[in-house]
Amino acid sequence: MSISRRGFGIGLMALSLGACSGGTTSSVTSGRASGLPADLRPVPNAAYDAWVAEFRQRAAASGISNSTLSTAFRSAGYLPGVIKRDRNQTEFKRSLEDYLSIAASDERVSKGRAAYARHRNTLNALEQTYGVDAEIIAAIWGLESFFGERRGDVPVISATSTLAFDGRRGAFFEKQLIAALRILQNGDISAARMTGSWAGAMGHTQFIPTSYQAFAVDFTGDGRRDIWSDDPSDALASTAAYLARNGWTRGQRWGREVVGYAPTSGTIIQPQAGGPRFAVTSNFRAIKRYNNSDAYAIGVGHLADRIGGAGPLRSSFPPDANGLTKDDRIQLQKRLTAKGFDTGGADGVIGPNSEDAIRAYQRSRGLPADGTPSQALLRDLG
């Protein structure tokens, strides 16, 4: 199962998943820009400087003022870590069970319910204004930035200009860079505060600059569409506007889990063989306009249901390719950690941290260190 992100091809990064054992996100998640890794700080690059000089002419021809360009590039520069992350992207393959274990984890559900309670008035006002369910808006917030905790601290001008200069997706990122400069020129945000992921996704709900231009909303009425503020109102309103303008139907659910063989309306999908089935509506397709992935849309819908008070899915998933159920994988992680081989937590998702712990244990036992979980390994752990 491949997860995409509105044309970026970023995979799970956009979800800021931070799975305790998965370790699959490369986004910057906390702290200030001064605390960024060394490779996400500008370094001298003569070729980049020459590209910027040429780009400034194209930007000026597109209506970007000299003052905006000077301000934007005053502290911008080439970020080698952006290219490294772009080159090192893998096509993350996760089962729906693993995906939902992260996207609707107990921690995310708990934080989601707390965030919903704090911002209930705003979310309800957005539902009235745009017709999008308040819980759906909150769920997208939760998947995109962990309810604002992981908005990203990489300067957007540096990130998008680095990627545009690099050229692998040069036309796309130059378009994002131009859009980012127009946002600055409009006065919505300062260059210093315009931060996001290493690939330029911004704010509480991770809008790329062109999406910001098309859909961002000044819900607070202060004259700025500030999706970066600690106050998430503008960002949440922008997400509601995005969905409303991309086919959301007021008063209709995204879908629901189908249990048994009772007649139901909607299109039936089963993303994981042997796993739960879902009856989905046109609003499911509207969510996919935000991220074109069945798993993402189910994650949003299920997390929204959980924030609203619903319980876990009732249907079970089959054992994985190694013959392990989720409970088996959780026990494996717990037993490894108890023996001093830390998996970083026990969520049933076997990611790099768990694989490293398995290899270390296997080496300690004189076993082939392939990092593969199995029933035999679970038995060996006692």
mmCIF file of C-alpha atoms in Angstrom:
data_model
loop_
_atom_site.group_PDB
_atom_site.id
_atom_site.type_symbol
_atom_site.label_atom_id
_atom_site.label_comp_id
_atom_site.label_asym_id
_atom_site.label_seq_id
_atom_site.Cartn_x
_atom_site.Cartn_y
_atom_site.Cartn_z
ATOM 1 C CA MET A 1 0.000 0.000 0.000
ATOM 2 C CA SER A 2 1.529 3.295 -1.095
ATOM 3 C CA ILE A 3 0.582 6.585 0.573
ATOM 4 C CA SER A 4 0.908 9.749 -1.506
ATOM 5 C CA ARG A 5 0.691 13.401 -0.510
ATOM 6 C CA ARG A 6 -1.002 15.825 -2.912
ATOM 7 C CA GLY A 7 1.580 15.406 -5.658
ATOM 8 C CA PHE A 8 4.635 15.434 -3.414
ATOM 9 C CA GLY A 9 5.247 11.687 -3.340
ATOM 10 C CA ILE A 10 6.346 12.129 0.270
ATOM 11 C CA GLY A 11 4.764 8.942 1.546
ATOM 12 C CA LEU A 12 4.064 8.815 5.275
ATOM 13 C CA MET A 13 5.997 11.970 6.043
ATOM 14 C CA ALA A 14 2.918 14.103 5.682
ATOM 15 C CA LEU A 15 1.135 12.301 8.401
ATOM 16 C CA SER A 16 3.898 13.109 10.889
ATOM 17 C CA LEU A 17 3.157 9.651 12.199
ATOM 18 C CA GLY A 18 6.069 9.275 14.587
ATOM 19 C CA ALA A 19 5.211 5.650 15.289
ATOM 20 C CA CYS A 20 7.057 4.475 18.360
ATOM 21 C CA SER A 21 8.514 1.505 16.544
ATOM 22 C CA GLY A 22 8.033 2.467 12.920
ATOM 23 C CA GLY A 23 10.463 5.348 12.576
ATOM 24 C CA THR A 24 9.149 6.074 9.092
ATOM 25 C CA THR A 25 8.884 9.854 9.094
ATOM 26 C CA SER A 26 11.648 12.169 8.075
ATOM 27 C CA SER A 27 9.811 15.415 8.727
ATOM 28 C CA VAL A 28 11.071 17.977 11.209
ATOM 29 C CA THR A 29 8.628 17.810 14.074
ATOM 30 C CA SER A 30 9.567 20.011 16.999
ATOM 31 C CA GLY A 31 11.733 22.810 18.259
ATOM 32 C CA ARG A 32 12.682 26.044 16.510
ATOM 33 C CA ALA A 33 14.598 26.548 13.304
ATOM 34 C CA SER A 34 17.751 27.162 15.335
ATOM 35 C CA GLY A 35 17.447 23.576 16.515
ATOM 36 C CA LEU A 36 17.339 22.133 13.012
ATOM 37 C CA PRO A 37 19.845 19.422 12.052
ATOM 38 C CA ALA A 38 23.032 20.808 10.533
ATOM 39 C CA ASP A 39 22.097 19.553 7.076
ATOM 40 C CA LEU A 40 18.877 21.579 7.148
ATOM 41 C CA ARG A 41 20.755 24.847 7.621
ATOM 42 C CA PRO A 42 22.032 26.856 4.624
ATOM 43 C CA VAL A 43 25.504 26.084 3.298
ATOM 44 C CA PRO A 44 27.485 27.895 0.577
ATOM 45 C CA ASN A 45 26.724 26.680 -2.941
ATOM 46 C CA ALA A 46 27.863 28.780 -5.889
ATOM 47 C CA ALA A 47 25.669 26.936 -8.394
ATOM 48 C CA TYR A 48 22.601 27.519 -6.218
ATOM 49 C CA ASP A 49 23.489 31.219 -5.936
ATOM 50 C CA ALA A 50 23.743 31.471 -9.714
ATOM 51 C CA TRP A 51 20.378 29.733 -10.086
ATOM 52 C CA VAL A 52 18.779 32.158 -7.615
ATOM 53 C CA ALA A 53 20.135 35.130 -9.583
ATOM 54 C CA GLU A 54 18.486 33.785 -12.740
ATOM 55 C CA PHE A 55 15.317 32.835 -10.912
ATOM 56 C CA ARG A 56 14.904 36.358 -9.542
ATOM 57 C CA GLN A 57 14.444 37.566 -13.121
ATOM 58 C CA ARG A 58 11.724 34.963 -13.754
ATOM 59 C CA ALA A 59 10.051 35.815 -10.451
ATOM 60 C CA ALA A 60 10.092 39.530 -11.244
ATOM 61 C CA ALA A 61 8.468 38.767 -14.596
ATOM 62 C CA SER A 62 5.765 36.907 -12.644
ATOM 63 C CA GLY A 63 5.011 39.987 -10.557
ATOM 64 C CA ILE A 64 7.202 39.386 -7.509
ATOM 65 C CA SER A 65 8.672 42.696 -6.312
ATOM 66 C CA ASN A 66 12.361 43.289 -5.747
ATOM 67 C CA SER A 67 11.679 44.059 -2.084
ATOM 68 C CA THR A 68 9.873 40.732 -1.617
ATOM 69 C CA LEU A 69 12.705 38.864 -3.323
ATOM 70 C CA SER A 70 15.363 40.628 -1.277
ATOM 71 C CA THR A 71 13.562 39.955 1.992
ATOM 72 C CA ALA A 72 12.769 36.345 1.103
ATOM 73 C CA PHE A 73 16.311 35.413 0.087
ATOM 74 C CA ARG A 74 18.136 37.469 2.728
ATOM 75 C CA SER A 75 18.516 34.461 5.012
ATOM 76 C CA ALA A 76 17.598 31.705 2.542
ATOM 77 C CA GLY A 77 20.114 29.263 1.179
ATOM 78 C CA TYR A 78 20.901 25.826 -0.132
ATOM 79 C CA LEU A 79 19.849 23.031 2.250
ATOM 80 C CA PRO A 80 21.760 19.797 1.551
ATOM 81 C CA GLY A 81 19.496 17.841 3.890
ATOM 82 C CA VAL A 82 16.481 18.600 1.713
ATOM 83 C CA ILE A 83 18.129 16.926 -1.266
ATOM 84 C CA LYS A 84 19.239 14.002 0.882
ATOM 85 C CA ARG A 85 15.694 13.459 2.116
ATOM 86 C CA ASP A 86 14.277 13.826 -1.372
ATOM 87 C CA ARG A 87 16.751 11.269 -2.752
ATOM 88 C CA ASN A 88 16.292 8.838 0.127
ATOM 89 C CA GLN A 89 12.521 8.642 -0.021
ATOM 90 C CA THR A 90 11.223 5.108 -0.126
ATOM 91 C CA GLU A 91 7.792 4.001 -1.203
ATOM 92 C CA PHE A 92 6.510 3.046 2.200
ATOM 93 C CA LYS A 93 4.563 -0.191 2.078
ATOM 94 C CA ARG A 94 2.230 -0.578 5.017
ATOM 95 C CA SER A 95 -0.770 -2.778 5.502
ATOM 96 C CA LEU A 96 -3.989 -0.978 6.360
ATOM 97 C CA GLU A 97 -3.757 -2.533 9.823
ATOM 98 C CA ASP A 98 -0.322 -0.984 10.400
ATOM 99 C CA TYR A 99 -1.447 2.318 8.964
ATOM 100 C CA LEU A 100 -4.474 2.542 11.232
ATOM 101 C CA SER A 101 -2.417 1.421 14.229
ATOM 102 C CA ILE A 102 -0.463 4.640 13.766
ATOM 103 C CA ALA A 103 -3.094 6.974 12.332
ATOM 104 C CA ALA A 104 -5.680 6.116 14.998
ATOM 105 C CA SER A 105 -3.370 5.105 17.838
ATOM 106 C CA ASP A 106 -4.569 5.443 21.412
ATOM 107 C CA GLU A 107 -2.326 8.488 21.824
ATOM 108 C CA ARG A 108 -3.662 10.187 18.694
ATOM 109 C CA VAL A 109 -7.265 9.473 19.679
ATOM 110 C CA SER A 110 -6.683 10.828 23.200
ATOM 111 C CA LYS A 111 -4.970 13.957 21.909
ATOM 112 C CA GLY A 112 -7.668 14.347 19.288
ATOM 113 C CA ARG A 113 -10.471 14.287 21.796
ATOM 114 C CA ALA A 114 -8.630 16.824 23.955
ATOM 115 C CA ALA A 115 -7.925 19.084 20.954
ATOM 116 C CA TYR A 116 -11.537 18.813 19.843
ATOM 117 C CA ALA A 117 -12.728 19.840 23.293
ATOM 118 C CA ARG A 118 -10.365 22.843 23.359
ATOM 119 C CA HIS A 119 -11.451 24.053 19.931
ATOM 120 C CA ARG A 120 -15.047 22.861 19.944
ATOM 121 C CA ASN A 121 -16.512 26.311 19.269
ATOM 122 C CA THR A 122 -14.258 26.938 16.275
ATOM 123 C CA LEU A 123 -14.783 23.462 14.836
ATOM 124 C CA ASN A 124 -18.548 23.689 15.223
ATOM 125 C CA ALA A 125 -18.544 27.120 13.585
ATOM 126 C CA LEU A 126 -16.570 25.693 10.665
ATOM 127 C CA GLU A 127 -19.045 22.845 10.310
ATOM 128 C CA GLN A 128 -21.884 25.362 10.150
ATOM 129 C CA THR A 129 -20.028 27.567 7.657
ATOM 130 C CA TYR A 130 -18.603 24.954 5.311
ATOM 131 C CA GLY A 131 -20.760 21.893 5.956
ATOM 132 C CA VAL A 132 -17.738 19.688 6.732
ATOM 133 C CA ASP A 133 -18.032 17.540 9.859
ATOM 134 C CA ALA A 134 -16.084 19.036 12.757
ATOM 135 C CA GLU A 135 -14.571 15.650 13.584
ATOM 136 C CA ILE A 136 -13.298 15.235 10.016
ATOM 137 C CA ILE A 137 -11.532 18.609 10.187
ATOM 138 C CA ALA A 138 -9.986 17.622 13.512
ATOM 139 C CA ALA A 139 -8.897 14.240 12.159
ATOM 140 C CA ILE A 140 -7.066 15.786 9.195
ATOM 141 C CA TRP A 141 -5.368 18.124 11.662
ATOM 142 C CA GLY A 142 -4.328 15.079 13.681
ATOM 143 C CA LEU A 143 -2.921 13.156 10.733
ATOM 144 C CA GLU A 144 -1.148 16.116 9.173
ATOM 145 C CA SER A 145 0.588 17.649 12.204
ATOM 146 C CA PHE A 146 -0.406 15.677 15.309
ATOM 147 C CA PHE A 147 -2.809 18.480 16.254
ATOM 148 C CA GLY A 148 -0.263 21.204 15.661
ATOM 149 C CA GLU A 149 2.643 19.631 17.504
ATOM 150 C CA ARG A 150 4.581 18.776 14.309
ATOM 151 C CA ARG A 151 4.183 21.659 11.895
ATOM 152 C CA GLY A 152 7.779 21.646 10.660
ATOM 153 C CA ASP A 153 10.542 24.223 11.144
ATOM 154 C CA VAL A 154 12.323 24.208 7.781
ATOM 155 C CA PRO A 155 12.262 27.638 6.056
ATOM 156 C CA VAL A 156 9.953 27.232 3.075
ATOM 157 C CA ILE A 157 11.850 29.599 0.767
ATOM 158 C CA SER A 158 15.077 27.677 1.366
ATOM 159 C CA ALA A 159 13.374 24.291 0.963
ATOM 160 C CA THR A 160 11.439 25.044 -2.215
ATOM 161 C CA SER A 161 14.311 26.960 -3.843
ATOM 162 C CA THR A 162 16.718 24.112 -3.047
ATOM 163 C CA LEU A 163 14.382 21.595 -4.661
ATOM 164 C CA ALA A 164 13.664 23.860 -7.641
ATOM 165 C CA PHE A 165 17.412 24.370 -8.176
ATOM 166 C CA ASP A 166 18.084 20.641 -7.865
ATOM 167 C CA GLY A 167 15.861 20.036 -10.860
ATOM 168 C CA ARG A 168 14.517 16.535 -10.229
ATOM 169 C CA ARG A 169 11.062 18.090 -9.886
ATOM 170 C CA GLY A 170 12.242 21.557 -10.762
ATOM 171 C CA ALA A 171 9.124 22.883 -12.503
ATOM 172 C CA PHE A 172 6.856 21.737 -9.681
ATOM 173 C CA PHE A 173 8.969 23.266 -6.934
ATOM 174 C CA GLU A 174 9.629 26.492 -8.816
ATOM 175 C CA LYS A 175 5.850 26.836 -9.010
ATOM 176 C CA GLN A 176 5.689 26.286 -5.237
ATOM 177 C CA LEU A 177 8.469 28.822 -4.702
ATOM 178 C CA ILE A 178 6.668 31.466 -6.756
ATOM 179 C CA ALA A 179 3.480 30.764 -4.788
ATOM 180 C CA ALA A 180 5.378 31.070 -1.496
ATOM 181 C CA LEU A 181 6.791 34.430 -2.588
ATOM 182 C CA ARG A 182 3.296 35.652 -3.461
ATOM 183 C CA ILE A 183 2.157 34.650 0.023
ATOM 184 C CA LEU A 184 4.968 36.760 1.490
ATOM 185 C CA GLN A 185 4.155 39.650 -0.843
ATOM 186 C CA ASN A 186 0.532 39.504 0.249
ATOM 187 C CA GLY A 187 1.610 39.985 3.860
ATOM 188 C CA ASP A 188 0.058 36.815 5.271
ATOM 189 C CA ILE A 189 3.315 35.770 6.943
ATOM 190 C CA SER A 190 6.909 36.910 7.261
ATOM 191 C CA ALA A 191 9.767 35.022 5.631
ATOM 192 C CA ALA A 192 11.135 34.142 9.079
ATOM 193 C CA ARG A 193 7.842 32.581 10.146
ATOM 194 C CA MET A 194 7.130 30.780 6.873
ATOM 195 C CA THR A 195 8.299 27.328 7.890
ATOM 196 C CA GLY A 196 7.150 23.807 7.152
ATOM 197 C CA SER A 197 8.310 20.345 6.175
ATOM 198 C CA TRP A 198 11.519 19.777 4.226
ATOM 199 C CA ALA A 199 9.392 19.699 1.053
ATOM 200 C CA GLY A 200 7.501 22.909 1.744
ATOM 201 C CA ALA A 201 4.189 21.698 3.247
ATOM 202 C CA MET A 202 3.095 24.323 5.760
ATOM 203 C CA GLY A 203 1.089 24.875 8.896
ATOM 204 C CA HIS A 204 -1.283 22.848 11.022
ATOM 205 C CA THR A 205 -2.761 20.972 8.070
ATOM 206 C CA GLN A 206 0.304 20.996 5.811
ATOM 207 C CA PHE A 207 -0.764 23.023 2.789
ATOM 208 C CA ILE A 208 1.669 23.332 -0.078
ATOM 209 C CA PRO A 209 1.992 26.956 -1.267
ATOM 210 C CA THR A 210 -0.252 26.557 -4.321
ATOM 211 C CA SER A 211 -2.979 24.934 -2.203
ATOM 212 C CA TYR A 212 -2.623 27.802 0.244
ATOM 213 C CA GLN A 213 -3.152 30.297 -2.535
ATOM 214 C CA ALA A 214 -6.241 28.490 -3.769
ATOM 215 C CA PHE A 215 -7.938 27.600 -0.497
ATOM 216 C CA ALA A 216 -6.507 29.391 2.548
ATOM 217 C CA VAL A 217 -9.016 31.346 4.645
ATOM 218 C CA ASP A 218 -8.755 34.275 7.068
ATOM 219 C CA PHE A 219 -11.278 32.896 9.541
ATOM 220 C CA THR A 220 -10.145 35.093 12.442
ATOM 221 C CA GLY A 221 -10.664 38.279 10.427
ATOM 222 C CA ASP A 222 -7.274 39.800 11.212
ATOM 223 C CA GLY A 223 -6.426 40.361 7.558
ATOM 224 C CA ARG A 224 -3.980 37.454 7.304
ATOM 225 C CA ARG A 225 -4.509 33.797 6.404
ATOM 226 C CA ASP A 226 -2.203 32.568 9.143
ATOM 227 C CA ILE A 227 -2.026 28.780 9.015
ATOM 228 C CA TRP A 228 1.259 28.892 11.000
ATOM 229 C CA SER A 229 -0.098 30.540 14.157
ATOM 230 C CA ASP A 230 -0.403 28.631 17.409
ATOM 231 C CA ASP A 231 -4.095 29.452 17.017
ATOM 232 C CA PRO A 232 -5.186 26.824 14.448
ATOM 233 C CA SER A 233 -8.390 28.611 13.407
ATOM 234 C CA ASP A 234 -7.240 29.792 9.973
ATOM 235 C CA ALA A 235 -5.608 26.447 9.193
ATOM 236 C CA LEU A 236 -8.676 24.446 10.176
ATOM 237 C CA ALA A 237 -10.927 26.795 8.216
ATOM 238 C CA SER A 238 -8.662 26.429 5.199
ATOM 239 C CA THR A 239 -8.977 22.647 5.398
ATOM 240 C CA ALA A 240 -12.756 22.896 5.652
ATOM 241 C CA ALA A 241 -12.773 25.225 2.630
ATOM 242 C CA TYR A 242 -10.573 22.794 0.704
ATOM 243 C CA LEU A 243 -12.975 19.911 1.293
ATOM 244 C CA ALA A 244 -16.081 22.010 0.688
ATOM 245 C CA ARG A 245 -14.726 23.125 -2.687
ATOM 246 C CA ASN A 246 -13.675 19.603 -3.595
ATOM 247 C CA GLY A 247 -16.991 17.854 -3.394
ATOM 248 C CA TRP A 248 -17.892 17.488 0.285
ATOM 249 C CA THR A 249 -21.642 16.908 0.806
ATOM 250 C CA ARG A 250 -23.112 18.453 3.959
ATOM 251 C CA GLY A 251 -24.789 15.970 6.283
ATOM 252 C CA GLN A 252 -23.327 12.853 4.690
ATOM 253 C CA ARG A 253 -20.900 10.538 6.453
ATOM 254 C CA TRP A 254 -17.537 9.583 4.963
ATOM 255 C CA GLY A 255 -18.524 5.927 5.231
ATOM 256 C CA ARG A 256 -18.540 3.185 7.837
ATOM 257 C CA GLU A 257 -17.203 -0.255 8.606
ATOM 258 C CA VAL A 258 -19.349 -3.062 7.243
ATOM 259 C CA VAL A 259 -19.740 -5.976 9.642
ATOM 260 C CA GLY A 260 -21.363 -9.191 8.457
ATOM 261 C CA TYR A 261 -23.502 -9.279 5.357
ATOM 262 C CA ALA A 262 -26.244 -6.823 6.198
ATOM 263 C CA PRO A 263 -27.434 -4.773 3.211
ATOM 264 C CA THR A 264 -25.815 -1.354 3.066
ATOM 265 C CA SER A 265 -25.580 1.657 0.795
ATOM 266 C CA GLY A 266 -22.412 3.066 -0.682
ATOM 267 C CA THR A 267 -19.442 1.569 -2.468
ATOM 268 C CA ILE A 268 -17.884 -1.394 -0.641
ATOM 269 C CA ILE A 269 -14.077 -1.499 -0.461
ATOM 270 C CA GLN A 270 -11.668 -3.867 1.286
ATOM 271 C CA PRO A 271 -8.168 -2.335 1.062
ATOM 272 C CA GLN A 272 -6.474 -5.244 2.855
ATOM 273 C CA ALA A 273 -7.340 -8.781 1.832
ATOM 274 C CA GLY A 274 -9.102 -10.544 4.675
ATOM 275 C CA GLY A 275 -9.440 -7.308 6.644
ATOM 276 C CA PRO A 276 -12.385 -5.018 7.398
ATOM 277 C CA ARG A 277 -14.707 -3.851 4.666
ATOM 278 C CA PHE A 278 -15.977 -0.296 4.393
ATOM 279 C CA ALA A 279 -19.016 1.248 2.734
ATOM 280 C CA VAL A 280 -17.800 4.621 1.496
ATOM 281 C CA THR A 281 -19.600 7.664 0.106
ATOM 282 C CA SER A 282 -18.720 10.596 -2.129
ATOM 283 C CA ASN A 283 -17.277 12.320 0.956
ATOM 284 C CA PHE A 284 -14.655 9.584 1.101
ATOM 285 C CA ARG A 285 -13.637 10.675 -2.379
ATOM 286 C CA ALA A 286 -13.546 14.297 -1.222
ATOM 287 C CA ILE A 287 -11.055 13.335 1.493
ATOM 288 C CA LYS A 288 -8.966 11.629 -1.183
ATOM 289 C CA ARG A 289 -8.685 14.974 -2.955
ATOM 290 C CA TYR A 290 -6.636 16.033 0.076
ATOM 291 C CA ASN A 291 -4.481 12.925 -0.198
ATOM 292 C CA ASN A 292 -5.166 10.413 -2.954
ATOM 293 C CA SER A 293 -5.010 7.264 -0.848
ATOM 294 C CA ASP A 294 -7.735 4.909 0.349
ATOM 295 C CA ALA A 295 -5.749 4.273 3.510
ATOM 296 C CA TYR A 296 -5.435 7.992 4.246
ATOM 297 C CA ALA A 297 -9.150 8.581 3.718
ATOM 298 C CA ILE A 298 -10.056 5.609 5.932
ATOM 299 C CA GLY A 299 -7.562 6.875 8.507
ATOM 300 C CA VAL A 300 -9.225 10.289 8.524
ATOM 301 C CA GLY A 301 -12.704 8.817 8.706
ATOM 302 C CA HIS A 302 -11.866 6.296 11.412
ATOM 303 C CA LEU A 303 -9.933 8.823 13.489
ATOM 304 C CA ALA A 304 -12.856 11.245 13.153
ATOM 305 C CA ASP A 305 -15.217 8.540 14.414
ATOM 306 C CA ARG A 306 -12.899 7.780 17.334
ATOM 307 C CA ILE A 307 -12.621 11.472 18.236
ATOM 308 C CA GLY A 308 -16.410 11.551 18.213
ATOM 309 C CA GLY A 309 -16.546 8.717 20.759
ATOM 310 C CA ALA A 310 -16.672 5.561 18.629
ATOM 311 C CA GLY A 311 -14.655 2.495 19.513
ATOM 312 C CA PRO A 312 -12.048 0.560 17.503
ATOM 313 C CA LEU A 313 -12.928 -1.332 14.356
ATOM 314 C CA ARG A 314 -14.920 -4.458 15.100
ATOM 315 C CA SER A 315 -13.553 -6.638 12.320
ATOM 316 C CA SER A 316 -10.172 -8.287 12.676
ATOM 317 C CA PHE A 317 -7.204 -8.306 10.327
ATOM 318 C CA PRO A 318 -5.547 -11.527 9.192
ATOM 319 C CA PRO A 319 -2.025 -12.519 10.304
ATOM 320 C CA ASP A 320 0.746 -10.775 8.412
ATOM 321 C CA ALA A 321 3.125 -12.369 5.903
ATOM 322 C CA ASN A 322 5.199 -13.719 8.799
ATOM 323 C CA GLY A 323 2.184 -15.379 10.426
ATOM 324 C CA LEU A 324 1.892 -12.816 13.231
ATOM 325 C CA THR A 325 -1.229 -11.030 14.394
ATOM 326 C CA LYS A 326 -1.072 -7.509 15.793
ATOM 327 C CA ASP A 327 -1.232 -8.935 19.324
ATOM 328 C CA ASP A 328 1.705 -11.214 18.459
ATOM 329 C CA ARG A 329 3.717 -8.254 17.208
ATOM 330 C CA ILE A 330 2.951 -6.258 20.336
ATOM 331 C CA GLN A 331 4.065 -9.181 22.509
ATOM 332 C CA LEU A 332 7.229 -9.490 20.433
ATOM 333 C CA GLN A 333 8.044 -5.830 20.999
ATOM 334 C CA LYS A 334 7.298 -6.027 24.711
ATOM 335 C CA ARG A 335 9.455 -9.118 25.196
ATOM 336 C CA LEU A 336 12.359 -7.657 23.233
ATOM 337 C CA THR A 337 12.244 -4.477 25.284
ATOM 338 C CA ALA A 338 12.023 -6.427 28.546
ATOM 339 C CA LYS A 339 15.207 -8.267 27.591
ATOM 340 C CA GLY A 340 17.032 -5.000 26.935
ATOM 341 C CA PHE A 341 16.465 -4.718 23.190
ATOM 342 C CA ASP A 342 14.441 -1.530 23.012
ATOM 343 C CA THR A 343 11.891 -1.313 20.179
ATOM 344 C CA GLY A 344 10.886 2.225 21.126
ATOM 345 C CA GLY A 345 7.428 1.111 22.210
ATOM 346 C CA ALA A 346 4.861 -1.573 21.531
ATOM 347 C CA ASP A 347 2.291 -0.627 18.903
ATOM 348 C CA GLY A 348 2.376 -3.762 16.774
ATOM 349 C CA VAL A 349 3.996 -1.930 13.848
ATOM 350 C CA ILE A 350 7.315 -3.493 12.900
ATOM 351 C CA GLY A 351 9.465 -0.620 11.677
ATOM 352 C CA PRO A 352 13.204 0.126 11.644
ATOM 353 C CA ASN A 353 13.504 0.397 15.441
ATOM 354 C CA SER A 354 11.871 -2.980 15.965
ATOM 355 C CA GLU A 355 13.918 -4.537 13.163
ATOM 356 C CA ASP A 356 17.131 -3.198 14.746
ATOM 357 C CA ALA A 357 16.087 -4.642 18.104
ATOM 358 C CA ILE A 358 15.353 -8.010 16.499
ATOM 359 C CA ARG A 359 18.766 -8.060 14.817
ATOM 360 C CA ALA A 360 20.518 -7.214 18.084
ATOM 361 C CA TYR A 361 18.664 -9.996 19.872
ATOM 362 C CA GLN A 362 19.376 -12.454 17.065
ATOM 363 C CA ARG A 363 23.084 -11.634 17.218
ATOM 364 C CA SER A 364 23.075 -12.110 20.971
ATOM 365 C CA ARG A 365 21.648 -15.598 20.448
ATOM 366 C CA GLY A 366 23.950 -16.535 17.594
ATOM 367 C CA LEU A 367 21.038 -16.523 15.142
ATOM 368 C CA PRO A 368 21.046 -15.152 11.597
ATOM 369 C CA ALA A 369 20.519 -11.415 12.099
ATOM 370 C CA ASP A 370 17.919 -10.770 9.416
ATOM 371 C CA GLY A 371 15.610 -8.592 11.549
ATOM 372 C CA THR A 372 12.553 -10.610 10.548
ATOM 373 C CA PRO A 373 9.789 -11.127 13.133
ATOM 374 C CA SER A 374 8.382 -14.650 13.352
ATOM 375 C CA GLN A 375 6.494 -17.080 15.538
ATOM 376 C CA ALA A 376 9.776 -18.893 16.222
ATOM 377 C CA LEU A 377 11.364 -15.658 17.448
ATOM 378 C CA LEU A 378 8.339 -14.961 19.646
ATOM 379 C CA ARG A 379 8.662 -18.432 21.198
ATOM 380 C CA ASP A 380 12.398 -17.992 21.658
ATOM 381 C CA LEU A 381 11.761 -14.797 23.592
ATOM 382 C CA GLY A 382 9.740 -16.798 26.115
#
